Short mmCIF file of C-alpha atoms and ligand atoms in Angstrom, two decimals:
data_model
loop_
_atom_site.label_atom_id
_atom_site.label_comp_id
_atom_site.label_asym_id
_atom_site.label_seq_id
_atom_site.Cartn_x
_atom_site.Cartn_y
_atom_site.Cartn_z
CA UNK A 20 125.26 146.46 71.97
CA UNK A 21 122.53 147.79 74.26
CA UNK A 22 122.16 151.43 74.26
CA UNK A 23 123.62 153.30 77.26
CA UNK A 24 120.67 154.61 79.51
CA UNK A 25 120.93 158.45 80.19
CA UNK A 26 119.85 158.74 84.01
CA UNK A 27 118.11 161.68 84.14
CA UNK A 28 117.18 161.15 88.11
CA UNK A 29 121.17 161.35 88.93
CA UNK A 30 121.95 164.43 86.47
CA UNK A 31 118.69 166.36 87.72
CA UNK A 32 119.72 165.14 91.86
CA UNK A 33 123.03 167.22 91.31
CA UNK A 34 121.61 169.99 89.83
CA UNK A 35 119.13 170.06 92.62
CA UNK A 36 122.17 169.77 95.27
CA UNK A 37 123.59 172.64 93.56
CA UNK A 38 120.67 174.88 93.55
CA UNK A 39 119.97 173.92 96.67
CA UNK A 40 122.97 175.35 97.74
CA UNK A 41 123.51 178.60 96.02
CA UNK A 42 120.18 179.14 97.74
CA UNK A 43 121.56 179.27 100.82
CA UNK A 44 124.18 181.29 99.70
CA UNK A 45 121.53 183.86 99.16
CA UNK A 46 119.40 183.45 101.70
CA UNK A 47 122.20 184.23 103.72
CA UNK A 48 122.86 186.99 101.94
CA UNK A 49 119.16 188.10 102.71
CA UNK A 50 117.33 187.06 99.58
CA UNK A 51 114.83 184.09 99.62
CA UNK A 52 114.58 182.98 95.63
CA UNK A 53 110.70 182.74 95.10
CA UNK A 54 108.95 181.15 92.49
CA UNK A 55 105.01 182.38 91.67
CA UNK A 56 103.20 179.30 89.82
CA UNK A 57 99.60 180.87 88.48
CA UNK A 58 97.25 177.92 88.16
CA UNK A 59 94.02 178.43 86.19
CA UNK A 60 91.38 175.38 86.43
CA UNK A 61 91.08 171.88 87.27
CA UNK A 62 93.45 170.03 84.68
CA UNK A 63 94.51 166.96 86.26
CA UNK A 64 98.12 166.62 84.78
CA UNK A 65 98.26 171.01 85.65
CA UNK A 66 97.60 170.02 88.88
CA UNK A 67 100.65 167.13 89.55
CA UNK A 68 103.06 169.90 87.72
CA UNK A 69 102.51 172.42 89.61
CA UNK A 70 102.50 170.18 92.81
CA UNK A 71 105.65 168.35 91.82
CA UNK A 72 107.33 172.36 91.13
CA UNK A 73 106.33 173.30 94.74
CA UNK A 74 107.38 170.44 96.19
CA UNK A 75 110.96 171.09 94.09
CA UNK A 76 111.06 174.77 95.34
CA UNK A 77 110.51 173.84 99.14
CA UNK A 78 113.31 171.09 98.76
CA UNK A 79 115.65 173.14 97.41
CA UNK A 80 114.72 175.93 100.35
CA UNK A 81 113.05 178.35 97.84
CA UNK A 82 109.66 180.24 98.22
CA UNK A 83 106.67 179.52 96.07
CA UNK A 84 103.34 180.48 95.78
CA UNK A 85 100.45 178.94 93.88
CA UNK A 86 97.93 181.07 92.99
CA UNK A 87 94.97 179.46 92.25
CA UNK A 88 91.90 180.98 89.94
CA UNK A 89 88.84 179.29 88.82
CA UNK A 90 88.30 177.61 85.54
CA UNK A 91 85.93 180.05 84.20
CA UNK A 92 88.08 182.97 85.38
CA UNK A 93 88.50 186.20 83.14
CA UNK A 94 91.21 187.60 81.10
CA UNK A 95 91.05 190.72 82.74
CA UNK A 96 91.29 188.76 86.34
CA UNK A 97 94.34 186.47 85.32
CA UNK A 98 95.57 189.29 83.76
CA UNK A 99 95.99 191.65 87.19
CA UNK A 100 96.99 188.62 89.10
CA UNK A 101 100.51 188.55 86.55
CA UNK A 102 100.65 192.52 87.04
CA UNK A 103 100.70 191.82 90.17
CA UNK A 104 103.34 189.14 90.47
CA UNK A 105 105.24 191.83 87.82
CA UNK A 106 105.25 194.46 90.65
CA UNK A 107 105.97 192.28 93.41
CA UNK A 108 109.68 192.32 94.79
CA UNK A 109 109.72 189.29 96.48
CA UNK A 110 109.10 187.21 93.49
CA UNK A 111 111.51 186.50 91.24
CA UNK A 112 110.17 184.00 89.08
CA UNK A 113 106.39 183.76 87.62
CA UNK A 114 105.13 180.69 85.54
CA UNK A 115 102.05 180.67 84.29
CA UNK A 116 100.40 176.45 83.85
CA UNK A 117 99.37 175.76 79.99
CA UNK A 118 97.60 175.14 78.69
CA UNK A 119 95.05 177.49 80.02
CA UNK A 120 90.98 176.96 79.43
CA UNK A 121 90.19 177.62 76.09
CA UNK A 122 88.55 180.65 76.29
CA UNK A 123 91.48 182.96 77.69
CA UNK A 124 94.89 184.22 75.31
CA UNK A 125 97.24 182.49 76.39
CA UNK A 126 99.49 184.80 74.19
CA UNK A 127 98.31 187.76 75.20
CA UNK A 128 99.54 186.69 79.20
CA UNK A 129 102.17 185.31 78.35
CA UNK A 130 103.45 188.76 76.99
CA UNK A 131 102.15 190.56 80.03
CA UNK A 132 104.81 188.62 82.13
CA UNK A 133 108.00 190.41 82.76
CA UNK A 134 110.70 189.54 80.57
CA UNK A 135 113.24 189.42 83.18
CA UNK A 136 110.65 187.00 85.54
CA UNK A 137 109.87 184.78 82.59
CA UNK A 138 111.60 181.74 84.23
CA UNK A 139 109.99 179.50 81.32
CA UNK A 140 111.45 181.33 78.99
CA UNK A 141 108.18 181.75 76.76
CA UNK A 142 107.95 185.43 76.16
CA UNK A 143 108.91 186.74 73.06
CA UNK A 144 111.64 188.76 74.07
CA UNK A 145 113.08 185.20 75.42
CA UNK A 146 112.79 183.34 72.78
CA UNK A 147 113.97 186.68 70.61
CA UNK A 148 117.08 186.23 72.34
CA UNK A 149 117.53 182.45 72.05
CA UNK A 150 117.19 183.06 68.36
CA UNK A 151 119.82 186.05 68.67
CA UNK A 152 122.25 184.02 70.82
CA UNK A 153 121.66 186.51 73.61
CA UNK A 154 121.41 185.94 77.02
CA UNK A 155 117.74 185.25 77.98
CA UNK A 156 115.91 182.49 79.72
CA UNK A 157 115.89 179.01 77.95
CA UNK A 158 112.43 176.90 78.06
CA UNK A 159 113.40 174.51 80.98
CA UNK A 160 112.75 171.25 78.93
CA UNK A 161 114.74 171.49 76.01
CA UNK A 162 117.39 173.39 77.90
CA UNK A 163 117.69 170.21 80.11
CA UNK A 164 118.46 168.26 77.43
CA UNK A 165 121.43 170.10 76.35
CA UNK A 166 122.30 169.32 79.99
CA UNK A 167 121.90 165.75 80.22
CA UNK A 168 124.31 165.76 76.32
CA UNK A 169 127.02 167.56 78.18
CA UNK A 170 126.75 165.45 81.34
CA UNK A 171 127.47 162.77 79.40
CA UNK A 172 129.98 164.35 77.36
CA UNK A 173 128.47 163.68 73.92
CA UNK A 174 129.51 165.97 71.47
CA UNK A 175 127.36 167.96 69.71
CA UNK A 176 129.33 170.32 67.39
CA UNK A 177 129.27 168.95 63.43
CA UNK A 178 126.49 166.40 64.15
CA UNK A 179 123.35 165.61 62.81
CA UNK A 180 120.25 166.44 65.05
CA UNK A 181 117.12 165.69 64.17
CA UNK A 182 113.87 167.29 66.44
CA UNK A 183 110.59 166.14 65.81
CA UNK A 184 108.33 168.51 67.18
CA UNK A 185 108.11 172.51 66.09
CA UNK A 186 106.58 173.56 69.29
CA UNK A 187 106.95 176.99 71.04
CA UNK A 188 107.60 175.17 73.80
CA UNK A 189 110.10 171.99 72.88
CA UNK A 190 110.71 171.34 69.42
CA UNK A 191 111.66 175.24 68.37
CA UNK A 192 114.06 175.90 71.56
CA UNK A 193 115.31 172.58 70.89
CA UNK A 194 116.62 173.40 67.52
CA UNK A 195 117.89 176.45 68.36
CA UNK A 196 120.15 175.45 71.10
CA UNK A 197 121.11 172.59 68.48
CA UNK A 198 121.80 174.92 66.05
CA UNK A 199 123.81 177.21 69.16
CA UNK A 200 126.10 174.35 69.95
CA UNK A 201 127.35 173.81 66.04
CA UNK A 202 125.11 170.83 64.93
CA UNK A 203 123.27 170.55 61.50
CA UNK A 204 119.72 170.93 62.73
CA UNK A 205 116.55 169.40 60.96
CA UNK A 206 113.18 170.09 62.34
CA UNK A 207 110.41 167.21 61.37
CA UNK A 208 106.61 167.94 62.23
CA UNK A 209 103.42 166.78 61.33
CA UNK A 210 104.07 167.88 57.65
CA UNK A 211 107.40 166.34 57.13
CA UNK A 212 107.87 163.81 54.38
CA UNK A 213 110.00 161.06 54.53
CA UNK A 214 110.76 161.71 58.47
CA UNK A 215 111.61 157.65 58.62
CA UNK A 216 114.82 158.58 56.26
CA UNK A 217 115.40 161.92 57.90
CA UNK A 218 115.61 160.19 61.30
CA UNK A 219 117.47 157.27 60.08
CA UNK A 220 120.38 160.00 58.86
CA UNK A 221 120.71 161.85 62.53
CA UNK A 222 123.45 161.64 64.75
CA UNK A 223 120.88 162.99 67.90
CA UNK A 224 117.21 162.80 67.19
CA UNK A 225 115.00 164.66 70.23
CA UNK A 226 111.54 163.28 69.91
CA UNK A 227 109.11 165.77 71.24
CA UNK A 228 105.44 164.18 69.47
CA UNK A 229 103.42 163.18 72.10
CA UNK A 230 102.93 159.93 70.91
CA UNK A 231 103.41 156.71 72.33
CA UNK A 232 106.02 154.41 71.05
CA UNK A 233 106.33 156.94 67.56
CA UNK A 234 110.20 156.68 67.22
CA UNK A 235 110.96 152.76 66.12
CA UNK A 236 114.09 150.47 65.60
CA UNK A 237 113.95 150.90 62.16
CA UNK A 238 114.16 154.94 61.99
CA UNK A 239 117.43 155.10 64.17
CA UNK A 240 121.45 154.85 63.26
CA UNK A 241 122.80 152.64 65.13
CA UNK A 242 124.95 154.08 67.73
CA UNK A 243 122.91 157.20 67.64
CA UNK A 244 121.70 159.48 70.54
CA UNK A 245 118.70 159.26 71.13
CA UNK A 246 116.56 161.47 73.55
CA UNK A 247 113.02 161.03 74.08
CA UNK A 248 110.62 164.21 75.30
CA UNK A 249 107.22 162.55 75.41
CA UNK A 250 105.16 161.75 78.11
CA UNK A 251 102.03 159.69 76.92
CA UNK A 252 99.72 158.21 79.26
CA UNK A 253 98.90 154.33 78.47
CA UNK A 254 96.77 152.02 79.82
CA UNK A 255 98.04 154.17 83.20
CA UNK A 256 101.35 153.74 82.63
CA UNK A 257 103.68 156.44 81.68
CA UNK A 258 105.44 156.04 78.46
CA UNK A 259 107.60 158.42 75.64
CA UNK A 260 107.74 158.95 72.19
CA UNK A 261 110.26 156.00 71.70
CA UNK A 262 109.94 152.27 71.25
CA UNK A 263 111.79 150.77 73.79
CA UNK A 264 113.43 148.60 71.15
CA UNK A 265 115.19 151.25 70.29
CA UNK A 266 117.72 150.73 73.06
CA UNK A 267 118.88 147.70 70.83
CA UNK A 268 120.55 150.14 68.08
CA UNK A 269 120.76 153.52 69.87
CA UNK A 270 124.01 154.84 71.34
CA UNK A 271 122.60 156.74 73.99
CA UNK A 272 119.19 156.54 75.10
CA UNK A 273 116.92 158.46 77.77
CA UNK A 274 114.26 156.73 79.39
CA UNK A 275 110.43 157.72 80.26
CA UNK A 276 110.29 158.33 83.58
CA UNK A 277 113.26 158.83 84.97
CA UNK A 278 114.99 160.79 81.56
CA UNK A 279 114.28 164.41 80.04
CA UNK A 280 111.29 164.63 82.39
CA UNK A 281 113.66 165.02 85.70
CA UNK A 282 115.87 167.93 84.25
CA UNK A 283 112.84 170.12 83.43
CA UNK A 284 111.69 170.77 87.28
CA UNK A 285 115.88 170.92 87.80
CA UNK A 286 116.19 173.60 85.18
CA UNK A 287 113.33 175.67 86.76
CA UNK A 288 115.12 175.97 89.77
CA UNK A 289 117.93 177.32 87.65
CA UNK A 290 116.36 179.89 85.88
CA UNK A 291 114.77 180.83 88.90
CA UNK A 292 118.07 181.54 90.66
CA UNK A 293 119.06 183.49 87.24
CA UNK A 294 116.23 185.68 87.79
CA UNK A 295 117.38 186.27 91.65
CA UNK A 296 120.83 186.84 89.88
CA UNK A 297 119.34 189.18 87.26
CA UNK A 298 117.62 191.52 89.83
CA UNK A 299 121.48 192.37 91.10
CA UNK A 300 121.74 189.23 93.90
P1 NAD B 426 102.82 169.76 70.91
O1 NAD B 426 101.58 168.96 70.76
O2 NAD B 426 102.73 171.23 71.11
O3 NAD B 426 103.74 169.51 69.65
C1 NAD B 426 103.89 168.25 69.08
C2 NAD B 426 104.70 168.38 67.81
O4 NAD B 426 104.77 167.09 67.22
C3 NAD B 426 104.09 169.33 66.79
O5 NAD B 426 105.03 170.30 66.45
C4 NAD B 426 103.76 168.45 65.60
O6 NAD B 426 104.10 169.05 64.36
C5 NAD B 426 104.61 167.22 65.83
N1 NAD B 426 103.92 166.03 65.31
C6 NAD B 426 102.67 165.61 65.61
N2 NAD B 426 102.38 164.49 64.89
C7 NAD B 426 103.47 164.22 64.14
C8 NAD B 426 103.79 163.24 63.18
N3 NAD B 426 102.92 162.30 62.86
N4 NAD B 426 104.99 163.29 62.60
C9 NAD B 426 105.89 164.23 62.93
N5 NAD B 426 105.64 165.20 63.83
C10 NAD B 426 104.46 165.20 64.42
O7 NAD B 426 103.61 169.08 72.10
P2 NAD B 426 104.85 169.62 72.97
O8 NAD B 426 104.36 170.56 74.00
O9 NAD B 426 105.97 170.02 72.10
O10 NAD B 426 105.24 168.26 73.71
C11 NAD B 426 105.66 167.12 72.99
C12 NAD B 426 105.72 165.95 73.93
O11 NAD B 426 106.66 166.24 74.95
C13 NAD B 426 104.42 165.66 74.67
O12 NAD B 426 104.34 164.27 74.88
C14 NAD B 426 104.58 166.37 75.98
O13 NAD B 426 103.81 165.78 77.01
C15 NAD B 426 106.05 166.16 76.21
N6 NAD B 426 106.66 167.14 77.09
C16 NAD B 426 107.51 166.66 78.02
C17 NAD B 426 108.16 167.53 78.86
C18 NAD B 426 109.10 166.96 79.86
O14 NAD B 426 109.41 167.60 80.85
N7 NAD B 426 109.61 165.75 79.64
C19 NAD B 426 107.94 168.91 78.77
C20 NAD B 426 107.11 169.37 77.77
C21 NAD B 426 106.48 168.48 76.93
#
């Protein structure tokens, strides 16, 4: 039987109804939730982000500001700009675009952003807590995903998961919010041996490679969830980390567009509106 397609458009639509209420609720109350984007360069695919993020924020009825600095900006200079978003009280919520030109740390700014503004969820502290089961902002990607599993009510506790990926940004939160909602977690990377029979033993695999087509027929349990991260560009087209074969034996399957991608943007919002909440609103 042909897998069922998660729609990620739908899910991510009602979050967006929902945020775009509660910020109502609080503008009302006499807070406008604002979002700072920092934008360093010309990177094509950095530029239709951070577009597609305003345009989110101004549909849901939130502030935003892009602030804009040149590719061959300094440390020092992108640096002030986030001590300045820090300081500011009307923003809530600061993001800075990665990846950032080569010769800045992106490390170093990303630890310069306030903890409590973080609405990516990449500082330390954040991911400190994610690790300690505290309250903290969640990277919006792989906290989407948990999102689309519970809004279509697959159970998670006991199971399998497989990530492949061990970024900072996916595959690590990913495994950790795995590991948070009672599954047996195993990370595969670029080092893994074997990651065909790993794969072929998971109940959920999250593929978060970055490239096209990676995750075939012949790695997946049949009747297993399968959610797919990547976003590869091909021949112009956009396409994930999973063979669209797949959908013959998988359970559960999200598709690329219209599947993890949509709940990222949705879950910025969110944290956003936790950060409003965090500052006593
Ligand atoms: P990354 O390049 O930082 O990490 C890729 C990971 O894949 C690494 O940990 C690496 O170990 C692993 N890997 C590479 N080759 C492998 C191989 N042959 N076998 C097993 N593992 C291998 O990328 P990322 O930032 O984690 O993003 C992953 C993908 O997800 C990319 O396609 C990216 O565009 C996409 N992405 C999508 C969203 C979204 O909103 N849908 C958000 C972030 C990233």
């Amino acid at each position: 039987m042909a897998a069922v397609m998660i729609d990620g458009r739908a899910v991510a639509a009602k979050w967006k109804e929902e945020i775009a209420g509660q910020t109502r609720e609080m503008i009302e109350r006499g807070v406008t939730p604002h979002l700072a984007v920092v934008l360093v360069g010309e990177n094509a695919a950095s530029q239709v982000y951070v577009r597609n993020k305003e345009n989110a924020c101004r549909k849901a009825g939130m502030g935003s500001t892009v602030i804009r600095l040149e590719e061959d900006c300094s440390q020092q200079a992108l640096e002030e700009v986030v001590k300045g978003l820090n300081q500011d009280p009307a923003v809530h919520g600061i993001l800075v675009q990665l990846p950032l030109p080569a010769h800045l740390d992106e490390a170093a700014v990303l630890r310069l952003i306030d903890p409590d503004k973080d609405v990516d969820g990449f500082h330390a502290m954040n991911s400190g807590r994610l690790m300690n089961g505290q309250k903290g902002f969640v990277p919006c990607t792989p906290l989407g995903v948990m999102k689309l599993l519970e809004a279509y009510d697959i159970p998670v506790r006991g199971k399998h998961a497989v990530v492949i990926g061990r970024s900072n940004i996916v595959g690590k939160p990913m495994a950790m919010l795995l590991l948070a909602a009672d599954a047996t977690v195993t990370v595969c990377h670029s080092r893994t041996q074997n990651l065909s029979e790993i794969v072929r033993q998971a109940d959920i695999v999250v593929a978060a490679v970055g490239r096209a087509g990676f995750v075939t027929k012949d790695m997946i349990k049949p009747g297993a969830v399968v959610i797919d991260v990547g976003i590869n560009r091909v021949d112009g087209a956009i396409v994930g980390d999973v063979d669209p074969e797949v959908a013959q034996k998988a359970g559960y399957l999200t598709p690329v567009p219209g599947g993890v991608g949509q709940m990222t943007i949705a879950m910025l919002l969110h944290n956003t509106l936790e950060a409003v909440r965090l500052h006593g609103w």
